[in-house]
XYZ file of C-alpha atoms in Angstrom:
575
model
C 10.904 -10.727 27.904
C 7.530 -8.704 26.194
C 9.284 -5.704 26.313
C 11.962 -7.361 24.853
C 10.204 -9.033 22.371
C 8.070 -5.754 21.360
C 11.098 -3.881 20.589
C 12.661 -6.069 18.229
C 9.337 -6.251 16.861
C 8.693 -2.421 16.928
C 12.796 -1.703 15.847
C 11.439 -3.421 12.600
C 8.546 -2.674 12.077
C 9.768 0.978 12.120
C 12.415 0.660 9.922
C 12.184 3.552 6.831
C 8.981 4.943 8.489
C 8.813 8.542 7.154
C 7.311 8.913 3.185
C 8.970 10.882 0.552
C 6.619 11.291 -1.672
C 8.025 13.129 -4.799
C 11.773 12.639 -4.740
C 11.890 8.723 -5.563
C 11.970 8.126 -2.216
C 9.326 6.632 -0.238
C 11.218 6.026 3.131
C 14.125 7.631 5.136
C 15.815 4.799 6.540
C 17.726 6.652 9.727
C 14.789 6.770 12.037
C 17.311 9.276 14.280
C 16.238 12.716 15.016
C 13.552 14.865 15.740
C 10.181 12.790 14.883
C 8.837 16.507 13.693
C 11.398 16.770 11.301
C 10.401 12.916 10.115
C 6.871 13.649 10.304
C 6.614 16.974 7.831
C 8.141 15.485 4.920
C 5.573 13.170 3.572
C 2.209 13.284 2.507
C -0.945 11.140 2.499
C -1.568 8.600 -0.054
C -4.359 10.019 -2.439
C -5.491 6.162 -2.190
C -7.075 6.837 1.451
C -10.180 9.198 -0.407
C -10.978 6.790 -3.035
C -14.612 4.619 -2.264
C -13.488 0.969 -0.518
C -15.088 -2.487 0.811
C -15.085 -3.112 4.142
C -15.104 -7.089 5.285
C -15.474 -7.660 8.950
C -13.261 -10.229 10.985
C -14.939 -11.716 14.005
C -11.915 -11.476 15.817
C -11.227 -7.775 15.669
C -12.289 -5.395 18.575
C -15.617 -3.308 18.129
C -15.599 0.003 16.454
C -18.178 2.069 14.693
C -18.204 2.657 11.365
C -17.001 6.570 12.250
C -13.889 5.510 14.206
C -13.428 3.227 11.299
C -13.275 6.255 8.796
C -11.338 8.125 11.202
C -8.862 5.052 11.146
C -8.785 4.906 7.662
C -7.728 8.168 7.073
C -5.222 8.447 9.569
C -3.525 4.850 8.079
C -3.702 6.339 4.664
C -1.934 9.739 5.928
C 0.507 8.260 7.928
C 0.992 4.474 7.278
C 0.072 3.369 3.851
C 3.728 4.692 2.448
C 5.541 2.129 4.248
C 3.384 -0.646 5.633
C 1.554 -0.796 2.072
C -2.387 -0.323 1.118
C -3.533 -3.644 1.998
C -0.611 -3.557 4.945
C 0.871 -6.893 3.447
C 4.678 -5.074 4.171
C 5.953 -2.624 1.643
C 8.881 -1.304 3.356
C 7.520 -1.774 6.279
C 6.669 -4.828 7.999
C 2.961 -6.563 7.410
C 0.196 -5.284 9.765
C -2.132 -8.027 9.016
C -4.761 -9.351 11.551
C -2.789 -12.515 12.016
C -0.412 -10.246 13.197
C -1.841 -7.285 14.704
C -4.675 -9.716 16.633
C -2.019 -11.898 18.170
C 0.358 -8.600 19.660
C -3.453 -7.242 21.168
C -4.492 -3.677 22.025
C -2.098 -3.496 25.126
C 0.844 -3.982 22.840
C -0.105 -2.189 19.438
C -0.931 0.810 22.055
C 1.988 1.215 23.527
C 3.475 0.929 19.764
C 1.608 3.477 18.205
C 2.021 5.990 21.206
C 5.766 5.733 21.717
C 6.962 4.768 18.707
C 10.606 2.931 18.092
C 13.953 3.681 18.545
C 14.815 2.408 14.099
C 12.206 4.995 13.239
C 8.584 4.413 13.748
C 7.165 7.761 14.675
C 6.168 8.310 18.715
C 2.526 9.421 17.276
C 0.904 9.407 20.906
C 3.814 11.548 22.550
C 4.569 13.702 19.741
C 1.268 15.128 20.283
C 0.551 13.901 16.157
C -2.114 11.619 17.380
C -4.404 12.380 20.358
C -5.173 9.562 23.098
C -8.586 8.849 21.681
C -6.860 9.158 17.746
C -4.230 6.054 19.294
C -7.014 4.143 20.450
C -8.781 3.912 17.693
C -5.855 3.140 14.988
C -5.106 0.367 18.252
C -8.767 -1.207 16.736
C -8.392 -0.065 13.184
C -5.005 -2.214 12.554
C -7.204 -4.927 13.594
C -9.538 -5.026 11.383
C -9.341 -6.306 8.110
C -7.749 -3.388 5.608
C -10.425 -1.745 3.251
C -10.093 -2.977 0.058
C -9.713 0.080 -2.368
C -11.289 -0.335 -6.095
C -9.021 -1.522 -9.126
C -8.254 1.025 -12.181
C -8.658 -0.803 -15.079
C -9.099 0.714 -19.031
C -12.498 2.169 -18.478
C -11.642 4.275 -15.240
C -8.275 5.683 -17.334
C -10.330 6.533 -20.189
C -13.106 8.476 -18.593
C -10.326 10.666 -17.201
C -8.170 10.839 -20.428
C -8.398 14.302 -22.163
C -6.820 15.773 -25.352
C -6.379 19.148 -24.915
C -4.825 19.968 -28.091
C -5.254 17.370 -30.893
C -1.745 15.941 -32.267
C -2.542 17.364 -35.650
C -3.560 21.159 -34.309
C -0.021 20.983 -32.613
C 2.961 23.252 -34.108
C 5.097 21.190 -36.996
C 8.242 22.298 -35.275
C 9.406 24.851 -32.231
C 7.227 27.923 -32.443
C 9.122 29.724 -29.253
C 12.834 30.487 -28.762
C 13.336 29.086 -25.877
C 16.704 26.940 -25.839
C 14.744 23.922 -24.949
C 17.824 21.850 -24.264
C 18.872 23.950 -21.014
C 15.094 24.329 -20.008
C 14.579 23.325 -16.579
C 11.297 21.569 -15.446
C 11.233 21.804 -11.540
C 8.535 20.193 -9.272
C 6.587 22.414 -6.836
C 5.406 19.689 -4.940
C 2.754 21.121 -2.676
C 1.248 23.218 -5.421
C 0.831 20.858 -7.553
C 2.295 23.213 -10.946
C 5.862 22.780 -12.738
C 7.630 25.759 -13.329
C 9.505 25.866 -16.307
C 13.048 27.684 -15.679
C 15.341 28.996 -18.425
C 18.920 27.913 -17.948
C 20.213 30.729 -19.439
C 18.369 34.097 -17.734
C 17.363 31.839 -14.488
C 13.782 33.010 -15.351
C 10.863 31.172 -14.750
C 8.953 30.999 -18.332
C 6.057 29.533 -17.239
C 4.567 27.724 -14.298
C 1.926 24.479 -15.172
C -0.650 22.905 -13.539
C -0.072 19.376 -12.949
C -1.342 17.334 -10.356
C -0.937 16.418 -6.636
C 2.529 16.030 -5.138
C 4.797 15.757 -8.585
C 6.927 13.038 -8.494
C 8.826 13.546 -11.581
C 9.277 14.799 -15.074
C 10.727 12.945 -18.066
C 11.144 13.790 -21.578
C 10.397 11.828 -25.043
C 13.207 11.170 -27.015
C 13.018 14.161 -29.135
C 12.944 16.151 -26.263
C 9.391 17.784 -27.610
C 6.940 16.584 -25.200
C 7.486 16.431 -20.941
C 5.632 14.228 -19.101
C 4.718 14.971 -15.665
C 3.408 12.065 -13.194
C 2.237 13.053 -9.780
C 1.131 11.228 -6.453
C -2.619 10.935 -7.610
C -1.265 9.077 -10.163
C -2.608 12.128 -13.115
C -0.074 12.525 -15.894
C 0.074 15.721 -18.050
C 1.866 15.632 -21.323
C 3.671 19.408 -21.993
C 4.375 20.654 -25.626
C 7.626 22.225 -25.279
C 7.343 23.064 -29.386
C 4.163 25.280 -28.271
C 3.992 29.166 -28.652
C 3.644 28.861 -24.790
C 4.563 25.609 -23.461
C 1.249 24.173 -22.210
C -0.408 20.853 -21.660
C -1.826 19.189 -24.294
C -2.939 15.831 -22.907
C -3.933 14.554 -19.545
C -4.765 11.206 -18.071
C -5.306 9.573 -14.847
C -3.432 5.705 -14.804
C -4.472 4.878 -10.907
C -4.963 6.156 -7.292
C -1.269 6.824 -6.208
C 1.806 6.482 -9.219
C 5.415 7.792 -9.399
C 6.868 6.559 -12.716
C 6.502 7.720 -16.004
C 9.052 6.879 -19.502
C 8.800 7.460 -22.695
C 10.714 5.280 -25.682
C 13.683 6.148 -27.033
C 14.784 2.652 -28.799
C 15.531 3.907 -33.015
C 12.073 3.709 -34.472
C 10.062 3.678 -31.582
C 10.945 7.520 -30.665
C 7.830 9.035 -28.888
C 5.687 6.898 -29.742
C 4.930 5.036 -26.617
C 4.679 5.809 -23.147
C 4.682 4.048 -20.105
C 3.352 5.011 -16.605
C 3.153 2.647 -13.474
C 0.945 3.389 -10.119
C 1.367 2.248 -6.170
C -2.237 1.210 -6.237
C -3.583 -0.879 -8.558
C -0.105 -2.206 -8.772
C 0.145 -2.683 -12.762
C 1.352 -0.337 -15.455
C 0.156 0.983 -18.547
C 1.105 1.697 -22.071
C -0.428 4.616 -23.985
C 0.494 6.574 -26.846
C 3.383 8.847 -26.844
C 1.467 12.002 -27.622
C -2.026 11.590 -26.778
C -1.756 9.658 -23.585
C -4.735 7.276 -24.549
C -4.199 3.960 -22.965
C -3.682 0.483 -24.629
C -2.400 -1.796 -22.685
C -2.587 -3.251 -18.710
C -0.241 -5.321 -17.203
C -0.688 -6.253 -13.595
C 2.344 -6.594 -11.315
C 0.877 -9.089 -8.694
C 2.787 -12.060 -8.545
C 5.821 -14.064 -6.729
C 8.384 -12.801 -4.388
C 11.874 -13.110 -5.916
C 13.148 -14.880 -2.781
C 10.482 -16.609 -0.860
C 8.074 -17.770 -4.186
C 5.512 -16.085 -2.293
C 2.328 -14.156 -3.688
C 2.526 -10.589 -2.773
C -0.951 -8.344 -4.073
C 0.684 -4.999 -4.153
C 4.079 -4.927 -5.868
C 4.154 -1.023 -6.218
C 5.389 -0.073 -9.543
C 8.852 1.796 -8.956
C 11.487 3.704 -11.042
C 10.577 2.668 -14.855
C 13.734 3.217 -17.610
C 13.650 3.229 -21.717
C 16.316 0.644 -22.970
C 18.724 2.075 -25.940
C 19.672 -1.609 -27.042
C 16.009 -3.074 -27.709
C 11.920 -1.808 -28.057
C 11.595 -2.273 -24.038
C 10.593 -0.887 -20.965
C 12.301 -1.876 -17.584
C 9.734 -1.751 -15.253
C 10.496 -2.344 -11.363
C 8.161 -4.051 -9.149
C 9.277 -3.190 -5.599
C 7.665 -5.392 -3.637
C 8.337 -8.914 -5.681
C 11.664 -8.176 -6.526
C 11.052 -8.697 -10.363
C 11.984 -6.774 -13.088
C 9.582 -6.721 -15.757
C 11.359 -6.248 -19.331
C 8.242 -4.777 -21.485
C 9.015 -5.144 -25.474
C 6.879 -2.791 -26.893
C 7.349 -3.835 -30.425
C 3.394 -6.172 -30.732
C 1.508 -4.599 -27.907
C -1.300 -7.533 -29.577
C 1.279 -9.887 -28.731
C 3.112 -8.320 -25.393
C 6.358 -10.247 -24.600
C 7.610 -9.459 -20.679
C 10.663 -10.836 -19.982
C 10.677 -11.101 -16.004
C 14.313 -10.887 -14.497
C 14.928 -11.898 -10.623
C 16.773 -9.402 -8.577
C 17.020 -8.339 -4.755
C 13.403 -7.325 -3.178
C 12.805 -4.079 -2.577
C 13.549 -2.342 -5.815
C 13.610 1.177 -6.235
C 15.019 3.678 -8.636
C 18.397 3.534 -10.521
C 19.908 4.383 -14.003
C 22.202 3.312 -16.649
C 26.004 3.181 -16.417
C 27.587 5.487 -18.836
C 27.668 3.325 -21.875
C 23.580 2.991 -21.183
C 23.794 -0.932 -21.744
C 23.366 -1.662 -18.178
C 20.779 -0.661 -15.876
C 22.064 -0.531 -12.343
C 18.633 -0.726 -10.503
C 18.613 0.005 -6.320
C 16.612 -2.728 -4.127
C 17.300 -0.597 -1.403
C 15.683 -2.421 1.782
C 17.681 -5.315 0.498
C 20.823 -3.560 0.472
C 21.523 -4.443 -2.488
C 22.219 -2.890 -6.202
C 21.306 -5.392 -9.454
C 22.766 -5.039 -12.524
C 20.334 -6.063 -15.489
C 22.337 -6.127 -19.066
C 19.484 -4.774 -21.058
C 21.492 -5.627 -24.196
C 21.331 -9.739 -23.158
C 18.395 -9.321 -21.278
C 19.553 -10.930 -17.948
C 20.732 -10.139 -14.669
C 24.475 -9.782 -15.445
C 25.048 -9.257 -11.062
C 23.957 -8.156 -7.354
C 26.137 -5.987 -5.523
C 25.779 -5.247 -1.912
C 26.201 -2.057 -0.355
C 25.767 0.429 2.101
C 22.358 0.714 4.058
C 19.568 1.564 1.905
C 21.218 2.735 -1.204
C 19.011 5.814 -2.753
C 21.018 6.816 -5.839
C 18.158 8.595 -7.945
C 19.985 8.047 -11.213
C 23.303 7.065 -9.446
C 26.589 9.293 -11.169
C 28.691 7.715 -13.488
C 32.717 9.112 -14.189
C 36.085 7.687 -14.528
C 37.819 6.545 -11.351
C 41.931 7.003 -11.669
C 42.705 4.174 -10.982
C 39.458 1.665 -11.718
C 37.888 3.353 -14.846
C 34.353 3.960 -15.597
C 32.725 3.442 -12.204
C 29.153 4.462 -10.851
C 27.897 6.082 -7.684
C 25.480 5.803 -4.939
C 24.717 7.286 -1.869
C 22.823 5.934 0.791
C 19.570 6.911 2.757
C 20.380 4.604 6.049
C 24.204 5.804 6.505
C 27.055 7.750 5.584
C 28.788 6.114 2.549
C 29.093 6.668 -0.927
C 29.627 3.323 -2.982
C 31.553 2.995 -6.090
C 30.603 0.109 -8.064
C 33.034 -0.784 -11.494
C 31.168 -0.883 -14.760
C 33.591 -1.406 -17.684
C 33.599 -5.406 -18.015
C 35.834 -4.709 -21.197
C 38.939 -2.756 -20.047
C 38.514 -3.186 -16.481
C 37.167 -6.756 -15.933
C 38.851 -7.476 -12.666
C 36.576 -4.571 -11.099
C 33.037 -5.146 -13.195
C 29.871 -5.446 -10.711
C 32.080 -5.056 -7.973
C 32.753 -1.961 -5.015
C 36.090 -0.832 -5.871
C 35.617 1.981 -3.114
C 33.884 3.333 -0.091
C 33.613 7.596 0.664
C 32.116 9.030 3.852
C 30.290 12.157 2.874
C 28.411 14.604 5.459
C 25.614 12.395 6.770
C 23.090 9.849 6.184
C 20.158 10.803 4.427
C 21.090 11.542 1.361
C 18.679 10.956 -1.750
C 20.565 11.948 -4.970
C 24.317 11.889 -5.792
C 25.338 13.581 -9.403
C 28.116 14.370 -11.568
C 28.646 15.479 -15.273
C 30.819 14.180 -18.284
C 32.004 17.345 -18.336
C 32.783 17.848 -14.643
C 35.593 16.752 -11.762
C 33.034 17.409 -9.135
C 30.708 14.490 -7.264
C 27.737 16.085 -5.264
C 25.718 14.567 -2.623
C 23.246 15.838 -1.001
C 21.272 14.758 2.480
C 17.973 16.430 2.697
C 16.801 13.688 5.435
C 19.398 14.228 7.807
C 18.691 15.136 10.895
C 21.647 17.717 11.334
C 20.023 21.077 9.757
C 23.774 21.900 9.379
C 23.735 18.586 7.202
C 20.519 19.016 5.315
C 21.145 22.594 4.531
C 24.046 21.733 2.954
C 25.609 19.836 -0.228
C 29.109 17.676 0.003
C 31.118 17.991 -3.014
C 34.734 15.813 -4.035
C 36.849 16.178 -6.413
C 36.788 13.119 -8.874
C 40.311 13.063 -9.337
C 41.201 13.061 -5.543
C 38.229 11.516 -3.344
C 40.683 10.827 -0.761
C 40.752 14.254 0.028
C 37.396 14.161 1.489
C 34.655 16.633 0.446
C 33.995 20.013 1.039
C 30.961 21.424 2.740
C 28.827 24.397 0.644
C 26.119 26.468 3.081
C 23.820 26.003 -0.062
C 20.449 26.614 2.667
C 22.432 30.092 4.076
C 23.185 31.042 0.235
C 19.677 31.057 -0.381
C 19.026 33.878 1.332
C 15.556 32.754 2.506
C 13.655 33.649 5.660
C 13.835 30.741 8.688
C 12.450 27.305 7.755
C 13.635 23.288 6.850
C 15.905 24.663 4.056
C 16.167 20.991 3.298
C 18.974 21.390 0.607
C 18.254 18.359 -2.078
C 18.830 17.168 -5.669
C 21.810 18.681 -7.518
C 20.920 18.972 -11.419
C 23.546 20.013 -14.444
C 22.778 22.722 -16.721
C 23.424 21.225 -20.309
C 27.037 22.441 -20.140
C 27.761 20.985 -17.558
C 29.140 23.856 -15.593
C 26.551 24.952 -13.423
C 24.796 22.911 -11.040
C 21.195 23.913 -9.303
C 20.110 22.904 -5.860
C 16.569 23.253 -4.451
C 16.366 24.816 -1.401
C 12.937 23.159 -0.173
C 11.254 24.501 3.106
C 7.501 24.294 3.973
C 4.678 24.889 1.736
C 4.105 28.418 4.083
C 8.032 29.122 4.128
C 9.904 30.418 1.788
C 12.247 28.412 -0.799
C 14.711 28.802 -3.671
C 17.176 27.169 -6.546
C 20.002 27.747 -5.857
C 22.760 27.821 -8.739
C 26.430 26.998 -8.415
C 29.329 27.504 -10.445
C 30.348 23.945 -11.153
C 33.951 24.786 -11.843
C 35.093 27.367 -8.871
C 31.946 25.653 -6.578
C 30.980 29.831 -5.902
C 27.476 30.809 -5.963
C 26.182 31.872 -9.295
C 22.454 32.934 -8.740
C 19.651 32.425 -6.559
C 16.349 31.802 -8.020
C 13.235 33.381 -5.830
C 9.748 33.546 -6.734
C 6.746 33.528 -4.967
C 5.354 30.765 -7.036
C 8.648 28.768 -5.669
C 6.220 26.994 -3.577
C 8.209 23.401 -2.316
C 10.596 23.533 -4.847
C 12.367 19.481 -5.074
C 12.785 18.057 -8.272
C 14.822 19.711 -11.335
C 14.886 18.179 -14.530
C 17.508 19.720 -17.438
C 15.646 18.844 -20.140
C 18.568 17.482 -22.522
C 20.030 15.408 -19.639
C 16.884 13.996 -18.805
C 16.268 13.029 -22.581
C 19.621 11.956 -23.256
C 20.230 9.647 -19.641
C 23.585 11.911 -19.133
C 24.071 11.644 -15.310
């Protein structure tokens, strides 16, 4: 009956245990193959080397304040992603003392060293953790969690930096770069951006950012590109410059992963909104300095159980077209904060209940509603950003990861929008056009198997008949290495398979195959080819219309290569 009982317990607590950290995923939600494979993709939380308080609980087995340290980093490289920095459950379940005291050493042990069959790493037998490294994170789960420092206005602004003052800045483009089919691409373990030309497939210049990129987005006027990284540093980019180059920096918290920029008539680049893991707030600061103006904490209520949760990790973050408002998610409570930027003196925040667990998402294709992923719930919301309500909750497959989701017209139920799934196989098609198509609005019309589970974006183009979908976390390599691709007009077909990893060209390594990005035609489509930080990687480009392979972008300075960002899709929300 313990064994039993531990398993259920340790199936659970497993569940989503490996950390993405810059593709807007923070968990693979398969837990099936190799536990190397699971174990290389993520990295430590940049939380774990920041100064914290220790309290002491009476109850907790001895240990000395080095095994403690030794604890802490090992939690903060390993565990933090899913089981959350104060271990109150993020994705994970809670490791709390009420909990970890009452399962004792004996059980938490045998835990940590084996692992579980729904994920949770086999640390001990893996060879990851040695015996003595197992017995101390045994003690270390027992204690009480450190309790890392907060981040407030003063800390931001002794990090904040203007590197070129708004009015020494160009008065309009002084390059000739065609900005609109510039690529910004994360090299994740560098810590840089390389800027990519869509045109020549050259790389025009290659930034210093910040640790682990998450993401890039781009103001309205598609001048400025903001970069957010793991360590929660943001670097705004002129694009208008000679040589595109930073202009403004800023540090917003410990560990981040959102960034916007408004876009609302009026209000174009003028604000700018970033969001961190730990503290879990956001923070508004001008558009093109970066200096911050405005906290807002995210602690608060659970969506479901009314219960206060202290680390509601600031998620995916979008720029309404219908009013002066962020959408801001906060993953752990399940709320949507709606952040009207119009009187930051007087900040209105309208907070809309959805499914737990919220994620990343994007608009349907008239950009009125914001189809938002709470994807340990399962679930997909749909927030009307017009009304400012929840307009409905769709369920779907297991652990829907859509990035931005792909929007096109189904032939038979209209306008519908995409996601594919981190936990299985299935590609959901949700019906957005409450107008002309009312009997399938906010509901799945249809399900697609593509090539595996663990997938992490799906994409498409108004200009296309192709879906993509890639799987990057499967444990296949024939899977990962690859991309699935239907035709619109004929899912039923079932996709085909491209060798995107063996197109490459690259010497052995992961050759994890992820995130297919438009050019701003529309008729090319660029893969990352993303192997280890000491292997070699690639973009791969694809003829969007005969699915051939166009070019194949290598560079030494490729390093991790994940992310791509077109910059007048990315300003423009055309997915």
């Amino acid at each position: 009956m313990r064994v039993k009982a531990m398993n259920k317990w340790a199936a659970a607590a497993g569940v989503l245990a490996l950390a993405i950290s810059n593709l807007g995923a923070e968990e693979a939600a398969s837990g099936k193959g190799p536990v190397e494979q699971r174990m290389q993709v993520g990295g430590p939380s940049p939380v774990g080397s920041a100064e914290m308080m220790q309290t002491l609980n009476p109850k907790s087995p001895p240990m000395t304040k080095a095994e403690f340290e030794v604890g802490k980093k090992i939690y903060f490289e390993r565990c933090a992603g899913c089981h959350g920095v104060l271990r109150k459950g993020a994705t994970g379940k809670p490791l709390t003392t009420d909990v970890t005291i009452d399962r004792g050493s004996e059980y938490l042990r045998t835990f940590i060293h084996y692992g579980s069959p729904a994920g949770m790493p086999n640390w001990g037998t893996s060879g990851t953790l040695s015996e003595q490294e197992v017995d101390i994170m045994t003690r270390y789960i027992q204690h009480e969690p450190p309790m890392p420092p907060e981040f407030g206005l003063k800390e931001m602004k002794a990090t904040w930096k203007v590197i070129v003052p708004p009015e020494q800045r160009p008065k309009s483009q002084m390059n000739k770069l065609d900005l609109a089919n510039l690529f910004s691409v994360t090299l994740r373990d560098s810590g840089k951006v390389a800027l990519i030309d869509g045109a020549s497939k050259k790389i025009v210049e290659v930034l210093d950012t910040g640790y682990a990129v998450h993401i890039s987005r781009l103001s309205k006027s598609g001048r400025y590109l903001y970069v957010i990284g793991r360590d929660g540093k943001i670097v705004l980019i002129d694009l208008w410059m000679a040589k595109p180059a930073p202009v403004a920096e800023i540090r917003i918290g410990l560990e981040a992963r959102s960034v916007e920029t408004s876009k609302y008539k009026g209000y174009e680049d003028r604000y700018a909104i970033a969001g961190s893991y730990w503290p879990p707030q956001y923070v508004l600061m001008d558009g093109d300095t970066l200096k911050p103006l405005k906290i807002v904490a995210t602690r608060g209520m659970t969506s479901d159980e009314n219960e206060y949760h202290p680390e509601p990790r600031v998620a995916a973050i979008v720029a309404s077209h219908y009013h002066p408002e962020f959408l801001v998610n906060a993953k752990e409570t399940g709320v949507v904060h709606m952040v009207n930027y119009s009187d930051l003196n007087n900040l209105k925040v309208t907070m809309i209940k959805t499914p737990r667990f919220l994620h990343d998402g994007g608009f349907e294709s008239t950009g009125r509603y914001f189809m938002d992923a709470a994807n340990a719930s399962d679930k997909i919301a749909v927030i009307d950003t017009k009304e400012g309500k929840l307009a409905a909750v769709v369920s779907v497959g297991k652990t829907p990861h859509p990035g931005r989701g792909a929007n096109f017209v189904h032939p038979k139920y209209g306008p519908v929008w995409a996601t594919s799934h981190l936990g299985d196989d299935s590609i959901t098609l949700i019906g957005t056009d409450p107008v002309k198509h009312p009997q399938y609005a906010w509901k799945v019309v249809e399900t697609i198997a593509h090539s595996g589970g663990g997938s992490l974006f799906i994409k498409t183009h108004p200009k296309s008949k192709n879906l993509w979908v890639d799987a990057p976390l499967n444990p296949d390599p024939t899977v990962s290495q690859s991309v699935a691709v239907f035709d619109i007009n004929n899912l039923g077909k079932g996709y085909e398979r491209l060798p995107i990893g063996e197109w490459a060209g690259v010497k052995p390594g992961s050759k994890r195959v992820v995130q297919p990005e438009y050019n701003r035609a529309g008729d090319e489509v660029w893969f990352s080819v993303w192997s280890g930080a000491g292997e070699e990687s690639a973009v791969v480009v694809v003829d969007d219309k005969t699915r051939k392979l166009k070019a194949v972008i290598k560079d030494p300075r490729l390093i991790t290569p994940t992310g791509k960002f077109n910059v007048y899709n990315t300003q423009n929300d055309v997915y």
